[in-house]
């Protein structure tokens, strides 16, 4: 079955620590996205990538970094500079970056502070 | 600029009764509109999408939505609620035919279904 796999499902971060969230897709999609979800705020875009080796900041990129070395993979690093990282993180992909192609979502990673 | 307003943070219905989840949008361009559903601790699943074809859009699980340009609305309906419909629903807008798909999400409506 094609889909998006996010791991781990739950993650805990210590003060001053960087953590990396994994996102892998086997849908052969060009575009990939990272969102942050907080209660009552809907989803906010962190970073997106339309093609391998290229990515752009979204609305709330501060304290986060990404890479796109392979078409299938788009890992997100939550750095120590992100002072409020507790949230539910969702990865998505779409066939292209165009508006008529719906985004497909993974099942998310819940990040908490120890 | 685009924005989405979901008019109810919570909607409660009884099983077997109709569902109405309200969404109003604002867009500088002709919009694409989507409804997604999210079950607890899961990702978002696409219910339906509008991209300037028919104004009445049918989706999965018996849901449908009607695009009304004059009212800038895209309300989600279902004739008869099922217990499995209990979830959070998001209305989403993106400008049509402008290149990159940046989605703008509403804040969500939690649907509660009682027996």
Short mmCIF file of C-alpha atoms in Angstrom, two decimals:
data_model
loop_
_atom_site.label_atom_id
_atom_site.label_comp_id
_atom_site.label_asym_id
_atom_site.label_seq_id
_atom_site.Cartn_x
_atom_site.Cartn_y
_atom_site.Cartn_z
CA UNK A 1 0.00 0.00 0.00
CA UNK A 2 1.26 3.48 -0.85
CA UNK A 3 1.37 6.03 1.85
CA UNK A 4 3.31 8.26 4.20
CA UNK A 5 5.13 6.86 7.22
CA UNK A 6 6.07 9.08 10.12
CA UNK A 7 8.26 7.91 12.96
CA UNK A 8 8.40 7.79 15.86
CA UNK A 9 4.77 8.11 16.91
CA UNK A 10 5.80 9.69 20.24
CA UNK A 11 9.00 11.58 20.99
CA UNK A 12 10.37 13.28 24.07
CA UNK A 13 12.94 16.06 24.03
CA UNK A 14 15.23 17.20 26.79
CA UNK A 15 16.24 20.81 27.25
CA UNK A 16 18.92 21.87 24.76
CA UNK A 17 18.50 18.78 22.63
CA UNK A 18 17.88 18.56 18.90
CA UNK A 19 15.50 15.85 17.73
CA UNK A 20 14.69 14.60 14.24
CA UNK A 21 11.30 13.45 13.01
CA UNK A 22 11.23 11.06 10.10
CA UNK A 23 8.88 11.23 7.11
CA UNK A 24 8.99 8.74 4.25
CA UNK A 25 6.57 8.43 1.32
CA UNK A 26 6.24 5.78 -1.38
CA UNK A 27 3.66 7.66 -3.45
CA UNK A 28 6.27 9.01 -5.88
CA UNK A 29 5.17 12.54 -4.96
CA UNK A 30 7.38 15.50 -5.81
CA UNK A 31 6.14 17.89 -3.11
CA UNK A 32 6.40 17.34 0.65
CA UNK A 33 5.35 19.46 3.62
CA UNK A 34 5.70 19.72 7.39
CA UNK A 35 2.92 21.12 9.56
CA UNK A 36 2.59 21.81 13.24
CA UNK A 37 -0.77 21.29 14.93
CA UNK A 38 -1.66 22.91 18.25
CA UNK A 39 -5.07 22.63 19.93
CA UNK A 40 -7.57 25.13 18.56
CA UNK A 41 -5.17 26.53 15.95
CA UNK A 42 -5.53 24.26 12.95
CA UNK A 43 -2.36 23.39 11.04
CA UNK A 44 0.52 25.76 10.38
CA UNK A 45 3.13 25.24 7.67
CA UNK A 46 6.73 24.86 8.87
CA UNK A 47 8.65 23.97 5.70
CA UNK A 48 7.87 22.64 2.24
CA UNK A 49 9.80 21.14 -0.64
CA UNK A 50 8.69 21.00 -4.26
CA UNK A 51 11.66 19.03 -5.53
CA UNK A 52 14.72 17.15 -4.31
CA UNK A 53 17.51 19.35 -2.90
CA UNK A 54 15.21 22.35 -2.64
CA UNK A 55 12.99 23.56 0.21
CA UNK A 56 11.41 26.79 1.45
CA UNK A 57 10.36 28.20 4.78
CA UNK A 58 6.71 28.20 5.68
CA UNK A 59 4.95 30.43 8.16
CA UNK A 60 6.67 29.21 11.34
CA UNK A 61 10.14 27.96 10.31
CA UNK A 62 12.12 29.47 13.20
CA UNK A 63 13.71 26.78 15.34
CA UNK A 64 13.27 24.06 12.71
CA UNK A 65 15.42 22.69 9.88
CA UNK A 66 14.83 20.21 7.05
CA UNK A 67 16.65 18.39 4.28
CA UNK A 68 15.47 16.81 1.03
CA UNK A 69 18.26 14.58 -0.25
CA UNK A 70 15.89 11.93 -1.61
CA UNK A 71 12.48 12.19 -3.22
CA UNK A 72 10.97 9.79 -0.68
CA UNK A 73 12.32 11.41 2.47
CA UNK A 74 11.83 14.79 4.18
CA UNK A 75 13.12 14.73 7.79
CA UNK A 76 12.39 17.59 10.18
CA UNK A 77 14.82 18.59 12.94
CA UNK A 78 13.43 20.45 15.92
CA UNK A 79 16.38 22.40 17.28
CA UNK A 80 17.04 23.72 20.77
CA UNK A 81 16.18 27.17 19.41
CA UNK A 82 12.52 26.13 19.25
CA UNK A 83 11.41 27.13 22.74
CA UNK A 84 7.92 25.70 22.59
CA UNK A 85 8.20 22.45 20.62
CA UNK A 86 5.37 20.53 22.28
CA UNK A 87 2.89 19.83 19.47
CA UNK A 88 1.61 17.27 17.02
CA UNK A 89 3.70 17.27 13.82
CA UNK A 90 2.23 16.16 10.51
CA UNK A 91 4.03 15.40 7.28
CA UNK A 92 2.22 15.53 3.94
CA UNK A 93 2.96 15.04 0.26
CA UNK A 94 1.29 15.83 -3.05
CA UNK A 95 1.85 14.82 -6.66
CA UNK A 96 2.94 18.35 -7.55
CA UNK A 97 2.79 21.66 -5.79
CA UNK A 98 -0.27 22.62 -7.82
CA UNK A 99 -3.58 23.41 -6.18
CA UNK A 100 -5.72 20.68 -7.72
CA UNK A 101 -3.66 17.87 -6.23
CA UNK A 102 -4.76 17.04 -2.69
CA UNK A 103 -2.20 16.56 0.01
CA UNK A 104 -1.87 13.15 1.65
CA UNK A 105 -0.96 13.05 5.35
CA UNK A 106 0.96 10.72 7.61
CA UNK A 107 -0.31 9.74 11.07
CA UNK A 108 1.85 12.27 12.86
CA UNK A 109 4.48 12.46 15.60
CA UNK A 110 3.60 13.82 19.02
CA UNK A 111 6.54 15.68 20.55
CA UNK A 112 6.71 16.50 24.24
CA UNK A 113 9.26 18.11 26.54
CA UNK A 114 10.78 16.09 29.39
CA UNK B 1 -4.83 36.65 0.90
CA UNK B 2 -6.88 33.64 1.86
CA UNK B 3 -8.61 32.81 5.12
CA UNK B 4 -11.09 30.27 6.40
CA UNK B 5 -13.60 30.59 9.22
CA UNK B 6 -15.22 27.51 10.68
CA UNK B 7 -18.20 28.91 12.48
CA UNK B 8 -18.56 26.22 15.16
CA UNK B 9 -15.78 24.76 17.28
CA UNK B 10 -18.07 21.89 18.36
CA UNK B 11 -21.19 20.35 16.85
CA UNK B 12 -23.24 17.67 18.63
CA UNK B 13 -25.73 15.43 16.84
CA UNK B 14 -27.55 12.18 17.51
CA UNK B 15 -26.85 9.12 15.43
CA UNK B 16 -29.13 9.06 12.38
CA UNK B 17 -29.71 12.83 12.29
CA UNK B 18 -28.29 15.25 9.69
CA UNK B 19 -24.87 16.85 10.02
CA UNK B 20 -24.04 20.45 9.06
CA UNK B 21 -20.53 21.83 9.52
CA UNK B 22 -20.19 25.44 8.43
CA UNK B 23 -17.28 27.04 6.62
CA UNK B 24 -16.85 30.52 5.18
CA UNK B 25 -13.81 31.52 3.18
CA UNK B 26 -12.10 34.63 1.92
CA UNK B 27 -9.86 34.52 -1.13
CA UNK B 28 -8.31 37.08 -3.46
CA UNK B 29 -8.33 34.49 -6.22
CA UNK B 30 -10.78 31.83 -7.34
CA UNK B 31 -10.33 29.22 -4.66
CA UNK B 32 -9.82 25.51 -4.38
CA UNK B 33 -11.59 24.24 -1.27
CA UNK B 34 -11.19 21.00 0.65
CA UNK B 35 -12.67 19.27 3.66
CA UNK B 36 -10.43 16.95 5.66
CA UNK B 37 -11.30 14.70 8.61
CA UNK B 38 -8.97 13.81 11.48
CA UNK B 39 -9.58 11.02 13.97
CA UNK B 40 -7.72 11.17 17.33
CA UNK B 41 -3.94 10.90 17.03
CA UNK B 42 -4.18 10.34 13.30
CA UNK B 43 -3.33 12.30 10.19
CA UNK B 44 -5.82 14.11 7.99
CA UNK B 45 -7.90 12.26 5.41
CA UNK B 46 -9.38 14.03 2.41
CA UNK B 47 -13.19 13.96 2.37
CA UNK B 48 -13.80 16.01 -0.76
CA UNK B 49 -12.48 18.87 -2.89
CA UNK B 50 -13.87 21.69 -5.01
CA UNK B 51 -11.80 22.99 -7.92
CA UNK B 52 -14.23 25.09 -10.03
CA UNK B 53 -16.15 22.22 -11.64
CA UNK B 54 -19.58 21.27 -10.20
CA UNK B 55 -20.62 23.40 -7.24
CA UNK B 56 -22.08 20.39 -5.40
CA UNK B 57 -19.23 18.09 -4.49
CA UNK B 58 -19.72 14.53 -3.28
CA UNK B 59 -17.10 12.95 -1.08
CA UNK B 60 -16.42 9.78 0.80
CA UNK B 61 -18.57 8.26 3.55
CA UNK B 62 -21.74 10.02 2.37
CA UNK B 63 -20.49 13.57 2.89
CA UNK B 64 -21.06 16.38 0.42
CA UNK B 65 -20.45 20.12 0.25
CA UNK B 66 -21.85 22.95 -1.81
CA UNK B 67 -19.74 25.85 -3.06
CA UNK B 68 -21.73 29.10 -2.90
CA UNK B 69 -19.73 31.97 -4.32
CA UNK B 70 -22.34 34.62 -3.42
CA UNK B 71 -22.20 33.57 0.22
CA UNK B 72 -18.47 32.66 0.22
CA UNK B 73 -19.44 29.41 1.91
CA UNK B 74 -18.52 25.75 1.57
CA UNK B 75 -20.61 23.94 4.19
CA UNK B 76 -20.21 20.19 4.76
CA UNK B 77 -23.33 18.04 5.13
CA UNK B 78 -24.34 14.44 5.62
CA UNK B 79 -27.95 13.22 5.71
CA UNK B 80 -27.51 10.75 8.56
CA UNK B 81 -24.72 10.72 11.13
CA UNK B 82 -22.96 7.53 12.14
CA UNK B 83 -21.01 6.97 15.34
CA UNK B 84 -17.84 6.55 13.28
CA UNK B 85 -18.22 10.15 12.00
CA UNK B 86 -17.14 11.50 15.38
CA UNK B 87 -13.88 13.32 14.61
CA UNK B 88 -12.41 16.75 13.89
CA UNK B 89 -13.14 18.33 10.53
CA UNK B 90 -11.05 20.96 8.79
CA UNK B 91 -12.08 23.30 6.01
CA UNK B 92 -9.13 24.31 3.83
CA UNK B 93 -8.67 26.91 1.08
CA UNK B 94 -5.95 27.49 -1.45
CA UNK B 95 -5.90 29.81 -4.45
CA UNK B 96 -6.69 28.07 -7.73
CA UNK B 97 -4.19 28.05 -10.58
CA UNK B 98 -1.58 30.19 -8.93
CA UNK B 99 1.19 27.65 -8.77
CA UNK B 100 2.34 26.36 -5.41
CA UNK B 101 -0.35 24.87 -3.20
CA UNK B 102 -0.16 26.66 0.11
CA UNK B 103 -3.10 25.43 2.15
CA UNK B 104 -4.83 27.68 4.67
CA UNK B 105 -6.59 25.68 7.38
CA UNK B 106 -9.58 26.57 9.48
CA UNK B 107 -9.33 25.97 13.22
CA UNK B 108 -11.46 22.84 13.01
CA UNK B 109 -14.90 21.66 14.12
CA UNK B 110 -15.19 18.74 16.49
CA UNK B 111 -18.21 16.57 15.65
CA UNK B 112 -19.70 14.64 18.55
CA UNK B 113 -22.20 11.85 17.78
CA UNK B 114 -24.36 10.44 20.53
CA UNK B 115 -26.27 7.15 20.38
#
